[in-house]
Short mmCIF file of C-alpha atoms in Angstrom, two decimals:
data_model
loop_
_atom_site.label_atom_id
_atom_site.label_comp_id
_atom_site.label_asym_id
_atom_site.label_seq_id
_atom_site.Cartn_x
_atom_site.Cartn_y
_atom_site.Cartn_z
CA MET F 190 24.74 11.21 18.58
CA THR F 191 27.90 10.74 16.53
CA ALA F 192 27.75 12.36 13.12
CA PRO F 193 27.79 9.56 10.53
CA ARG F 194 30.74 9.29 8.17
CA PRO F 195 30.05 9.21 4.41
CA VAL F 196 32.48 6.29 4.02
CA VAL F 197 33.75 3.62 6.41
CA GLU F 198 35.97 0.87 5.05
CA PRO F 199 34.16 -2.52 5.06
CA ASN F 200 35.64 -5.42 7.01
CA THR F 201 37.17 -3.14 9.61
CA TRP F 202 36.60 -2.64 13.33
CA ASP F 203 35.03 0.77 12.70
CA PHE F 204 32.52 -0.65 10.20
CA LEU F 205 30.89 -2.58 13.06
CA ARG F 206 30.84 0.42 15.38
CA GLU F 207 30.81 3.77 13.57
CA PRO F 208 27.73 4.95 11.65
CA MET F 209 28.18 5.30 7.89
CA ILE F 210 25.58 6.98 5.67
CA ALA F 211 26.11 8.16 2.09
CA PRO F 212 24.34 11.56 1.88
CA THR F 213 22.95 10.74 -1.58
CA GLY F 214 20.60 8.17 -0.01
CA PHE F 215 18.28 10.92 1.22
CA ARG F 216 16.03 11.22 -1.83
CA GLU F 217 13.13 13.54 -2.60
CA TYR F 218 10.49 11.49 -0.82
CA ASP F 219 12.13 8.47 0.78
CA ALA F 220 15.56 7.08 1.63
CA ARG F 221 17.44 4.46 -0.40
CA TRP F 222 20.94 3.07 -0.20
CA LYS F 223 22.92 0.11 -1.45
CA TYR F 224 23.56 -2.05 1.60
CA PRO F 225 26.18 -2.42 2.99
CA ASP F 226 28.07 -0.31 0.42
CA ASP F 227 26.46 3.05 1.27
CA ILE F 228 24.99 2.48 4.75
CA ASN F 229 25.88 0.14 7.60
CA LEU F 230 23.77 -1.03 10.54
CA PRO F 231 25.07 1.66 12.93
CA GLY F 232 24.15 4.15 10.19
CA VAL F 233 20.60 2.78 10.10
CA THR F 234 20.41 3.21 13.89
CA ALA F 235 21.52 6.82 13.46
CA LEU F 236 18.73 7.23 10.91
CA GLY F 237 16.21 5.90 13.45
CA LEU F 238 17.44 8.30 16.12
CA GLY F 239 17.15 11.16 13.63
CA LEU F 240 13.63 10.13 12.60
CA GLY F 241 12.54 9.94 16.23
CA THR F 242 14.08 13.34 16.89
CA GLN F 243 12.16 14.74 13.91
CA MET F 244 8.93 13.38 15.41
CA PHE F 245 9.53 15.26 18.67
CA GLU F 246 10.52 18.37 16.70
CA ARG F 247 7.16 18.21 14.90
CA GLY F 248 5.28 17.83 18.19
CA LEU F 249 3.95 14.35 17.40
CA ARG F 250 2.90 11.81 19.97
CA PRO F 251 5.99 9.55 20.01
CA GLU F 252 4.48 6.39 18.50
CA ILE F 253 5.36 4.86 15.15
CA ALA F 254 4.14 1.84 13.19
CA ILE F 255 6.96 -0.01 11.44
CA GLY F 256 7.17 -2.92 9.00
CA ASN F 257 9.62 -4.55 6.59
CA ASP F 258 9.48 -6.17 3.17
CA TYR F 259 10.50 -9.75 2.38
CA ARG F 260 14.24 -9.57 1.75
CA ASP F 261 16.90 -11.49 3.63
CA TYR F 262 18.45 -8.35 5.15
CA SER F 263 15.31 -6.26 5.75
CA LEU F 264 14.73 -7.59 9.27
CA ALA F 265 18.28 -6.62 10.28
CA ILE F 266 17.74 -3.15 8.81
CA LYS F 267 14.41 -2.80 10.62
CA ASN F 268 15.87 -3.88 13.96
CA ALA F 269 18.70 -1.38 13.60
CA LEU F 270 16.15 1.35 12.79
CA ILE F 271 14.03 0.33 15.79
CA LEU F 272 17.07 0.63 18.07
CA GLY F 273 17.53 4.24 17.01
CA LEU F 274 13.84 5.02 17.47
CA LEU F 275 13.92 3.54 20.97
CA GLN F 276 16.96 5.68 21.77
CA ALA F 277 14.91 8.69 20.64
CA GLY F 278 12.19 7.85 23.20
CA VAL F 279 9.63 6.56 20.68
CA THR F 280 7.14 3.73 21.19
CA VAL F 281 7.60 1.35 18.29
CA LYS F 282 4.65 -0.71 17.07
CA ASP F 283 6.24 -3.50 15.02
CA ILE F 284 3.69 -4.94 12.57
CA GLY F 285 6.19 -7.49 11.18
CA PRO F 286 6.70 -8.37 7.51
CA ALA F 287 4.43 -6.18 5.42
CA LEU F 288 3.64 -4.44 2.19
CA SER F 289 4.15 -0.68 2.15
CA PRO F 290 0.36 -0.12 1.84
CA MET F 291 -0.19 -2.48 4.78
CA ALA F 292 2.13 -0.24 6.80
CA TYR F 293 0.20 2.83 5.65
CA PHE F 294 -3.05 1.07 6.59
CA SER F 295 -1.65 0.30 10.05
CA GLN F 296 -1.39 4.03 10.72
CA PHE F 297 -5.18 4.20 10.48
CA LEU F 298 -5.82 0.90 12.27
CA LEU F 299 -3.50 1.67 15.20
CA ASP F 300 -4.04 5.44 15.21
CA ALA F 301 -0.29 5.88 14.89
CA PRO F 302 1.03 9.41 14.27
CA ALA F 303 3.91 8.10 12.15
CA VAL F 304 4.93 5.19 9.93
CA ALA F 305 8.23 3.75 8.72
CA MET F 306 8.46 0.97 6.16
CA VAL F 307 11.81 -0.72 5.54
CA THR F 308 11.84 -1.55 1.85
CA ALA F 309 13.89 -1.23 -1.30
CA SER F 310 10.56 -1.05 -3.17
CA HIS F 311 11.11 -2.28 -6.75
CA ASN F 312 14.90 -1.86 -6.60
CA PRO F 313 16.90 -5.08 -7.02
CA ASN F 314 18.51 -6.94 -4.16
CA GLY F 315 21.43 -5.05 -2.68
CA TRP F 316 19.26 -1.98 -2.08
CA THR F 317 17.44 -1.01 1.08
CA GLY F 318 15.60 2.07 2.28
CA VAL F 319 12.80 3.54 4.35
CA LYS F 320 9.47 5.07 3.34
CA MET F 321 8.16 7.20 6.16
CA GLY F 322 5.38 9.62 6.94
CA PHE F 323 3.80 11.67 9.69
CA GLU F 324 0.49 12.99 8.33
CA ARG F 325 -1.58 10.07 7.06
CA PRO F 326 -2.05 9.23 4.24
CA LEU F 327 0.97 11.33 3.25
CA THR F 328 4.64 10.37 3.25
CA HIS F 329 7.70 12.57 3.59
CA GLY F 330 8.14 15.16 0.86
CA PRO F 331 11.32 17.03 -0.12
CA GLU F 332 11.25 19.45 2.84
CA ASP F 333 10.70 16.63 5.34
CA MET F 334 13.48 14.58 3.78
CA ALA F 335 15.86 17.55 3.76
CA ARG F 336 15.22 18.20 7.45
CA LEU F 337 15.70 14.51 8.32
CA ARG F 338 18.96 14.49 6.34
CA ASP F 339 20.23 17.55 8.19
CA ILE F 340 19.42 16.07 11.61
CA VAL F 341 21.05 12.75 10.82
CA LEU F 342 24.18 13.91 9.01
CA ALA F 343 24.90 16.61 11.60
CA GLY F 344 24.67 14.10 14.43
CA ALA F 345 21.86 16.22 15.90
CA GLY F 346 19.66 13.36 17.07
CA VAL F 347 18.51 13.68 20.68
CA ALA F 348 18.35 10.63 22.97
CA ARG F 349 15.37 10.55 25.32
CA ASP F 350 13.99 8.13 27.88
CA GLY F 351 10.65 6.41 27.38
CA GLY F 352 11.18 4.29 24.26
CA ARG F 353 9.15 1.07 24.17
CA TYR F 354 8.81 -1.87 21.80
CA ASP F 355 5.39 -3.44 21.08
CA ARG F 356 4.91 -6.41 18.78
CA ILE F 357 1.57 -5.98 16.99
CA ASP F 358 -0.16 -9.01 15.49
CA GLY F 359 -3.25 -9.17 13.29
CA VAL F 360 -2.56 -6.21 10.99
CA ARG F 361 -2.17 -8.40 7.88
CA ALA F 362 -5.60 -10.00 8.46
CA ALA F 363 -7.25 -6.63 9.12
CA TYR F 364 -5.66 -5.17 5.99
CA ILE F 365 -6.92 -7.99 3.78
CA ASP F 366 -10.40 -7.79 5.35
CA ASP F 367 -10.45 -4.07 4.59
CA LEU F 368 -9.49 -4.68 0.96
CA VAL F 369 -12.06 -7.39 0.38
CA GLY F 370 -15.01 -5.87 2.25
CA ASP F 371 -18.33 -7.37 1.14
CA PHE F 372 -17.55 -7.33 -2.60
CA ARG F 373 -17.85 -10.57 -4.59
CA MET F 374 -17.52 -10.97 -8.35
CA SER F 375 -20.75 -11.57 -10.26
CA ARG F 376 -18.95 -12.67 -13.46
CA PRO F 377 -16.30 -15.38 -13.79
CA LEU F 378 -12.80 -13.92 -14.04
CA ARG F 379 -9.52 -15.82 -14.49
CA VAL F 380 -6.56 -13.69 -13.42
CA VAL F 381 -2.83 -14.38 -13.58
CA CYS F 382 -1.42 -13.16 -10.25
CA ALA F 383 2.29 -12.30 -10.71
CA THR F 384 4.39 -11.34 -7.70
CA GLY F 385 7.95 -12.17 -8.80
CA ASN F 386 8.51 -14.15 -5.58
CA GLY F 387 8.29 -10.86 -3.66
CA THR F 388 6.32 -9.77 -0.60
CA ALA F 389 3.02 -9.45 -2.49
CA GLY F 390 2.92 -13.24 -2.83
CA ALA F 391 1.76 -13.36 0.79
CA PHE F 392 -1.23 -11.13 -0.01
CA ALA F 393 -2.41 -10.89 -3.62
CA PRO F 394 -3.55 -14.49 -4.25
CA GLU F 395 -5.65 -14.50 -1.07
CA VAL F 396 -7.19 -11.09 -1.80
CA LEU F 397 -8.19 -12.11 -5.33
CA GLU F 398 -9.55 -15.51 -4.29
CA ARG F 399 -11.67 -13.95 -1.55
CA ILE F 400 -13.44 -11.63 -4.00
CA GLY F 401 -14.31 -14.61 -6.19
CA VAL F 402 -11.53 -14.52 -8.79
CA GLU F 403 -10.00 -17.71 -10.18
CA VAL F 404 -6.28 -17.18 -9.55
CA ILE F 405 -3.60 -18.50 -11.89
CA PRO F 406 -0.44 -18.26 -9.77
CA SER F 407 2.77 -16.88 -11.27
CA HIS F 408 5.89 -16.88 -9.09
CA ASN F 409 3.87 -16.45 -5.90
CA ARG F 410 6.18 -18.47 -3.64
CA LEU F 411 8.13 -16.16 -1.35
CA ASP F 412 11.83 -16.26 -2.26
CA TYR F 413 13.99 -13.26 -1.52
CA THR F 414 16.60 -14.32 -4.06
CA PHE F 415 14.07 -13.42 -6.80
CA PRO F 416 15.00 -16.45 -8.93
CA ASN F 417 12.82 -15.53 -11.93
CA TYR F 418 13.03 -11.73 -12.21
CA ASN F 419 13.07 -8.68 -10.02
CA PRO F 420 9.43 -7.88 -9.13
CA ASN F 421 8.81 -4.62 -10.97
CA PRO F 422 5.64 -4.32 -13.11
CA GLU F 423 7.16 -1.42 -15.04
CA ALA F 424 9.98 -3.64 -16.34
CA LEU F 425 9.41 -5.34 -19.68
CA GLU F 426 10.89 -8.61 -18.37
CA MET F 427 8.07 -9.01 -15.86
CA LEU F 428 5.38 -7.73 -18.24
CA HIS F 429 6.46 -10.13 -20.99
CA ASP F 430 6.35 -13.05 -18.54
CA MET F 431 2.85 -12.01 -17.47
CA ALA F 432 1.75 -11.80 -21.13
CA GLU F 433 3.14 -15.27 -21.89
CA THR F 434 1.30 -16.72 -18.88
CA VAL F 435 -1.98 -15.11 -19.97
CA GLY F 436 -1.64 -16.70 -23.40
CA ARG F 437 -0.69 -20.11 -22.06
CA HIS F 438 -3.68 -20.26 -19.69
CA GLY F 439 -6.25 -18.29 -21.69
CA ALA F 440 -6.67 -15.89 -18.78
CA ASP F 441 -8.87 -12.79 -18.75
CA LEU F 442 -5.98 -10.59 -17.59
CA ALA F 443 -2.82 -10.53 -15.49
CA LEU F 444 -2.09 -8.40 -12.45
CA GLY F 445 1.53 -7.95 -11.37
CA PHE F 446 2.96 -6.39 -8.21
CA ASP F 447 6.30 -4.91 -7.22
CA GLY F 448 8.49 -5.88 -4.27
CA ASP F 449 6.60 -3.89 -1.64
CA GLY F 450 3.12 -4.11 -3.17
CA ASP F 451 2.37 -0.44 -3.69
CA ARG F 452 2.31 -0.78 -7.51
CA CYS F 453 0.22 -2.84 -9.89
CA GLY F 454 0.79 -3.72 -13.56
CA VAL F 455 -1.85 -5.02 -15.99
CA VAL F 456 -1.74 -7.27 -19.07
CA ASP F 457 -4.98 -7.84 -20.97
CA ASN F 458 -6.53 -11.06 -22.35
CA GLU F 459 -4.73 -10.62 -25.68
CA GLY F 460 -1.34 -10.41 -23.97
CA GLU F 461 -1.12 -6.66 -24.50
CA GLU F 462 0.79 -4.88 -21.76
CA ILE F 463 -1.25 -1.88 -20.60
CA PHE F 464 1.07 0.70 -19.10
CA ALA F 465 -0.29 2.14 -15.88
CA ASP F 466 -1.09 5.57 -17.30
CA LYS F 467 -3.36 4.02 -19.97
CA MET F 468 -4.87 1.73 -17.33
CA GLY F 469 -5.50 4.88 -15.31
CA VAL F 470 -7.49 6.36 -18.20
CA ILE F 471 -9.53 3.14 -18.45
CA LEU F 472 -10.27 3.30 -14.71
CA ALA F 473 -10.99 7.04 -14.84
CA ARG F 474 -13.49 6.51 -17.68
CA ASP F 475 -15.35 4.00 -15.51
CA LEU F 476 -15.10 5.92 -12.24
CA VAL F 477 -16.29 9.20 -13.73
CA LYS F 478 -19.62 7.50 -14.51
CA LEU F 479 -20.02 6.95 -10.77
CA TYR F 480 -18.50 10.31 -9.78
CA PRO F 481 -19.17 12.88 -12.55
CA GLY F 482 -16.88 15.91 -12.59
CA ALA F 483 -14.15 14.12 -10.65
CA THR F 484 -10.59 15.42 -10.64
CA PHE F 485 -7.76 13.06 -11.57
CA VAL F 486 -4.11 13.83 -10.87
CA THR F 487 -1.48 12.26 -13.11
CA ASP F 488 2.29 12.53 -13.27
CA VAL F 489 4.33 14.18 -16.02
CA LYS F 490 5.42 10.78 -17.38
CA SER F 491 1.82 9.87 -18.20
CA THR F 492 -0.24 9.88 -21.38
CA GLY F 493 -1.84 13.09 -22.64
CA LEU F 494 -5.21 11.29 -22.79
CA PHE F 495 -6.21 12.41 -19.30
CA ALA F 496 -6.66 15.90 -20.78
CA SER F 497 -7.69 15.00 -24.34
CA ASP F 498 -9.87 11.87 -24.06
CA PRO F 499 -13.37 12.71 -25.37
CA ALA F 500 -15.09 10.44 -22.83
CA LEU F 501 -13.43 12.17 -19.88
CA ILE F 502 -14.11 15.60 -21.36
CA ALA F 503 -17.79 14.71 -21.87
CA ALA F 504 -18.07 13.67 -18.22
CA ASP F 505 -16.53 16.98 -17.09
CA ALA F 506 -13.51 15.20 -15.63
CA LYS F 507 -10.61 17.45 -14.69
CA ALA F 508 -6.96 16.52 -15.29
CA ASP F 509 -4.01 17.83 -13.29
CA TYR F 510 -0.46 16.95 -14.41
CA TRP F 511 1.92 16.92 -11.47
CA LYS F 512 5.36 15.88 -10.25
CA THR F 513 6.39 12.24 -10.48
CA GLY F 514 6.84 10.47 -7.13
CA HIS F 515 4.52 8.77 -4.69
CA SER F 516 4.88 11.48 -2.04
CA HIS F 517 4.28 14.33 -4.49
CA MET F 518 1.24 12.55 -5.95
CA LYS F 519 -0.34 11.67 -2.57
CA ARG F 520 0.04 15.25 -1.45
CA ARG F 521 -1.47 16.65 -4.66
CA VAL F 522 -4.46 14.27 -4.54
CA LYS F 523 -5.20 15.38 -0.99
CA GLU F 524 -4.62 19.07 -1.77
CA LEU F 525 -7.06 19.07 -4.69
CA GLY F 526 -9.59 16.69 -3.15
CA ALA F 527 -9.11 14.52 -6.24
CA LEU F 528 -10.85 11.17 -6.60
CA ALA F 529 -7.66 9.45 -7.75
CA GLY F 530 -4.11 9.91 -8.89
CA PHE F 531 -2.33 7.81 -11.51
CA GLU F 532 1.39 7.47 -12.07
CA LYS F 533 2.95 5.77 -15.10
CA SER F 534 5.19 3.70 -12.83
CA GLY F 535 2.13 1.84 -11.51
CA HIS F 536 1.33 3.80 -8.36
CA TYR F 537 -2.41 4.51 -8.10
CA PHE F 538 -3.74 6.81 -5.39
CA LEU F 539 -7.40 6.04 -4.83
CA ALA F 540 -8.99 8.49 -2.40
CA GLU F 541 -12.31 8.50 -0.56
CA PRO F 542 -14.77 6.93 -1.04
CA ILE F 543 -12.73 4.29 -2.93
CA GLY F 544 -9.56 4.19 -0.87
CA ARG F 545 -7.64 6.21 1.72
CA GLY F 546 -5.39 8.16 -0.67
CA TYR F 547 -2.19 6.15 -0.37
CA ASP F 548 -0.74 3.94 -3.10
CA CYS F 549 -1.83 0.32 -2.75
CA GLY F 550 -1.35 -2.28 -5.48
CA MET F 551 -3.81 -4.62 -3.75
CA ARG F 552 -6.53 -1.95 -3.75
CA VAL F 553 -5.88 -1.36 -7.45
CA ALA F 554 -6.23 -5.10 -8.12
CA VAL F 555 -9.61 -5.15 -6.39
CA GLU F 556 -10.78 -2.03 -8.27
CA VAL F 557 -9.68 -3.48 -11.63
CA CYS F 558 -11.75 -6.57 -10.86
CA LYS F 559 -14.70 -4.34 -9.92
CA LEU F 560 -14.24 -2.52 -13.23
CA MET F 561 -14.51 -5.84 -15.05
CA ASP F 562 -17.56 -6.74 -12.98
CA ARG F 563 -19.29 -3.47 -13.96
CA ASN F 564 -18.58 -4.24 -17.63
CA PRO F 565 -19.62 -7.90 -17.90
CA GLY F 566 -19.90 -7.92 -21.68
CA LEU F 567 -16.42 -6.52 -22.29
CA SER F 568 -12.91 -7.91 -22.07
CA MET F 569 -9.93 -5.93 -20.86
CA ALA F 570 -8.75 -5.77 -24.49
CA ASP F 571 -12.13 -4.25 -25.45
CA LEU F 572 -11.66 -1.55 -22.81
CA ARG F 573 -8.11 -0.89 -24.04
CA ARG F 574 -9.19 -0.64 -27.67
CA ALA F 575 -11.91 1.85 -26.74
CA LEU F 576 -9.23 4.42 -25.86
CA PRO F 577 -7.98 6.81 -28.54
CA ARG F 578 -4.86 5.24 -30.09
CA THR F 579 -1.44 6.49 -29.01
CA TRP F 580 2.04 5.00 -29.21
CA ALA F 581 4.22 5.29 -26.12
CA THR F 582 7.59 4.08 -24.93
CA PRO F 583 8.10 2.28 -21.66
CA THR F 584 9.89 4.24 -18.96
CA MET F 585 13.57 4.21 -19.98
CA SER F 586 16.33 5.06 -17.52
CA PRO F 587 19.88 5.82 -18.68
CA TYR F 588 22.50 5.81 -15.94
CA CYS F 589 23.53 9.20 -14.54
CA PRO F 590 25.33 9.68 -11.19
CA ASP F 591 23.23 11.04 -8.32
CA GLY F 592 25.59 13.99 -7.92
CA GLU F 593 25.22 15.02 -11.57
CA LYS F 594 21.71 14.05 -12.73
CA TYR F 595 19.91 17.27 -11.69
CA GLY F 596 22.57 19.44 -13.31
CA VAL F 597 22.29 17.36 -16.49
CA VAL F 598 18.51 17.87 -16.61
CA THR F 599 18.90 21.61 -15.98
CA ARG F 600 21.31 21.90 -18.93
CA LEU F 601 19.12 19.76 -21.20
CA THR F 602 16.06 21.83 -20.30
CA ALA F 603 17.92 25.03 -21.18
CA ARG F 604 18.97 23.56 -24.55
CA ILE F 605 15.40 22.52 -25.36
CA GLU F 606 14.06 25.95 -24.35
CA ALA F 607 16.64 27.56 -26.63
CA MET F 608 15.56 25.25 -29.47
CA ALA F 609 11.92 26.25 -28.95
CA ALA F 610 12.80 29.94 -28.90
CA ALA F 611 14.69 29.51 -32.17
CA GLY F 612 11.73 27.77 -33.83
CA ALA F 613 13.46 24.38 -34.01
CA VAL F 614 11.44 21.19 -34.36
CA LEU F 615 11.49 17.83 -32.59
CA ALA F 616 10.69 14.78 -34.74
CA GLY F 617 9.56 17.22 -37.42
CA GLN F 618 6.97 18.84 -35.15
CA PRO F 619 7.09 22.41 -33.76
CA ILE F 620 7.65 22.64 -29.99
CA GLU F 621 4.43 24.10 -28.60
CA ARG F 622 5.44 24.44 -24.94
CA ILE F 623 7.68 22.92 -22.29
CA VAL F 624 6.25 21.83 -18.92
CA THR F 625 9.00 22.16 -16.31
CA VAL F 626 7.13 21.18 -13.12
CA ASN F 627 9.35 18.06 -12.99
CA GLY F 628 12.14 17.95 -15.57
CA ALA F 629 11.21 18.93 -19.12
CA ARG F 630 8.04 17.59 -20.78
CA VAL F 631 8.32 18.81 -24.38
CA MET F 632 4.84 19.26 -25.83
CA LEU F 633 4.63 19.19 -29.64
CA ALA F 634 2.04 20.85 -31.85
CA ASN F 635 0.16 17.64 -32.70
CA GLY F 636 -0.19 16.49 -29.06
CA ALA F 637 2.91 14.29 -29.08
CA TRP F 638 5.43 14.78 -26.28
CA GLY F 639 8.73 13.63 -24.81
CA LEU F 640 10.00 13.81 -21.24
CA ILE F 641 13.44 14.01 -19.67
CA ARG F 642 13.70 14.15 -15.88
CA ALA F 643 15.99 13.01 -13.09
CA SER F 644 15.00 9.88 -11.20
CA SER F 645 14.16 10.63 -7.58
CA ASN F 646 15.29 7.23 -6.33
CA THR F 647 18.19 5.93 -8.39
CA PRO F 648 21.25 7.27 -10.25
CA ASN F 649 19.36 7.61 -13.53
CA LEU F 650 17.57 9.94 -15.87
CA VAL F 651 14.03 9.07 -16.95
CA VAL F 652 12.91 9.27 -20.58
CA VAL F 653 9.36 8.72 -21.89
CA CYS F 654 7.83 9.58 -25.31
CA GLU F 655 4.30 9.40 -26.74
CA SER F 656 2.72 10.11 -30.13
CA PRO F 657 -0.97 10.19 -31.12
CA ALA F 658 0.10 9.82 -34.78
CA SER F 659 2.33 6.79 -35.22
CA GLU F 660 4.96 4.48 -33.77
CA ALA F 661 7.43 6.01 -36.21
CA GLU F 662 6.89 9.47 -34.74
CA MET F 663 7.23 8.11 -31.20
CA ARG F 664 10.58 6.57 -32.16
CA ALA F 665 11.67 9.79 -33.87
CA ILE F 666 10.93 11.79 -30.71
CA PHE F 667 13.07 9.38 -28.71
CA THR F 668 15.89 9.54 -31.27
CA ASP F 669 15.97 13.35 -31.18
CA LEU F 670 15.85 13.50 -27.37
CA ASP F 671 18.49 10.80 -27.06
CA THR F 672 20.77 12.78 -29.39
CA LEU F 673 20.56 15.68 -26.93
CA ILE F 674 21.13 13.37 -23.96
CA ARG F 675 24.21 11.78 -25.54
CA ALA F 676 25.93 15.17 -25.56
CA GLU F 677 26.19 14.81 -21.77
CA PRO F 678 29.30 12.70 -21.03
CA SER F 679 28.09 11.55 -17.59
CA VAL F 680 25.03 9.78 -19.02
CA GLY F 681 25.50 6.05 -19.54
CA ALA F 682 23.54 3.10 -20.87
CA TYR F 683 19.76 2.61 -20.66
CA ASP F 684 18.20 -0.06 -18.47
CA GLN F 685 15.79 -0.79 -21.35
CA THR F 686 15.04 0.91 -24.65
CA ILE F 687 12.80 0.65 -27.71
#
């Protein structure tokens, strides 16, 4: 195996022959690159050979299920990855176009020791990547990704005989059957189904209709140019469009899905956008009635209500705040035997007996509908209003280069720790403690908090703030944190802000 180059000039002979892989594409728990700026097709083949080599190194049976999302270049990326896996001596079970959770499901259906899903997830067009895993329902964590990076970038992939390609049909139908089961709604429910013209459009409307929901379609036609907006239910553009559609049609709620269908966003019947961490508390309140004493894992970007909500406390629910990232969260849910994990970005990890522990936006959609069915006299807005009131920002991501973002967060964390030691305040509140499991979550004396961390997937920082007191305090927390951030010259503009 030829060691990939970090840069190969486009529109040259070498670009069509020599593997190119930017090292920064190997992230904490998956791989993502701009294509073809940071990886070329020979580079993707080198990645496949490295992944296959890693499978043999781990002693796995050399079989892998593989799928791709609905983008115009994803099939080419998948075929290049398959070529490398075949070179490594792996049997490839190609399930075709898919959602990430459909690929995870195929591991169970096909008894495959490994999975690889070609997807840029919620990233805009121009990005590609691979989500992969060996131990279902888990996906690669930092150690796995570091080892894969070392194999690939060193040109240490090993070619073996025995590779085989199998086209597998019927996985989509089996996946939808598994989601639907024998459940049917007992109350009428009108739901806006928003997919942003992404892959979920081939799944979500059918799943909802089969459980007895009246579907109001919103950008469900597959179109990989994403003519309306990039499918990302954490982005205000998509959430606002969902809210407008709810109002126009008088719907009971809206459900929105990202480009590879592993995340779900919710807007209630009053057009209020319910961020996924708050939706997680609503679901946890309902689920803990069925499973008293359950443990719920949530990421450091999420609301403090998982620990402070009186209803969850009364039901002896346990809250565990953990690292942001789908791989970290899946692993933690399995490690603790938790009933579910909730991430502010819209990943929900519903474990047995509800789900299989991986993040699946379609499963979340079904469970939200079941929640509504178990509460026939209440609207989604009623369930939202029943939560203790807090004011929170959306997830805000200022630009910061991949090579600098972790150093920036380390310096900012040290400055905040020094402030706390000196008795300084943030937004007028004393700093009570700083949670550093993933960046710096600054906990204030009145339960308010602000978070600064490095994005695992993109060249950005991540900033989130919440106050149980007022919107003004929430904004003040952001202002004070942003003042610290602006002292770092490598940090650029936000993708969205309050």
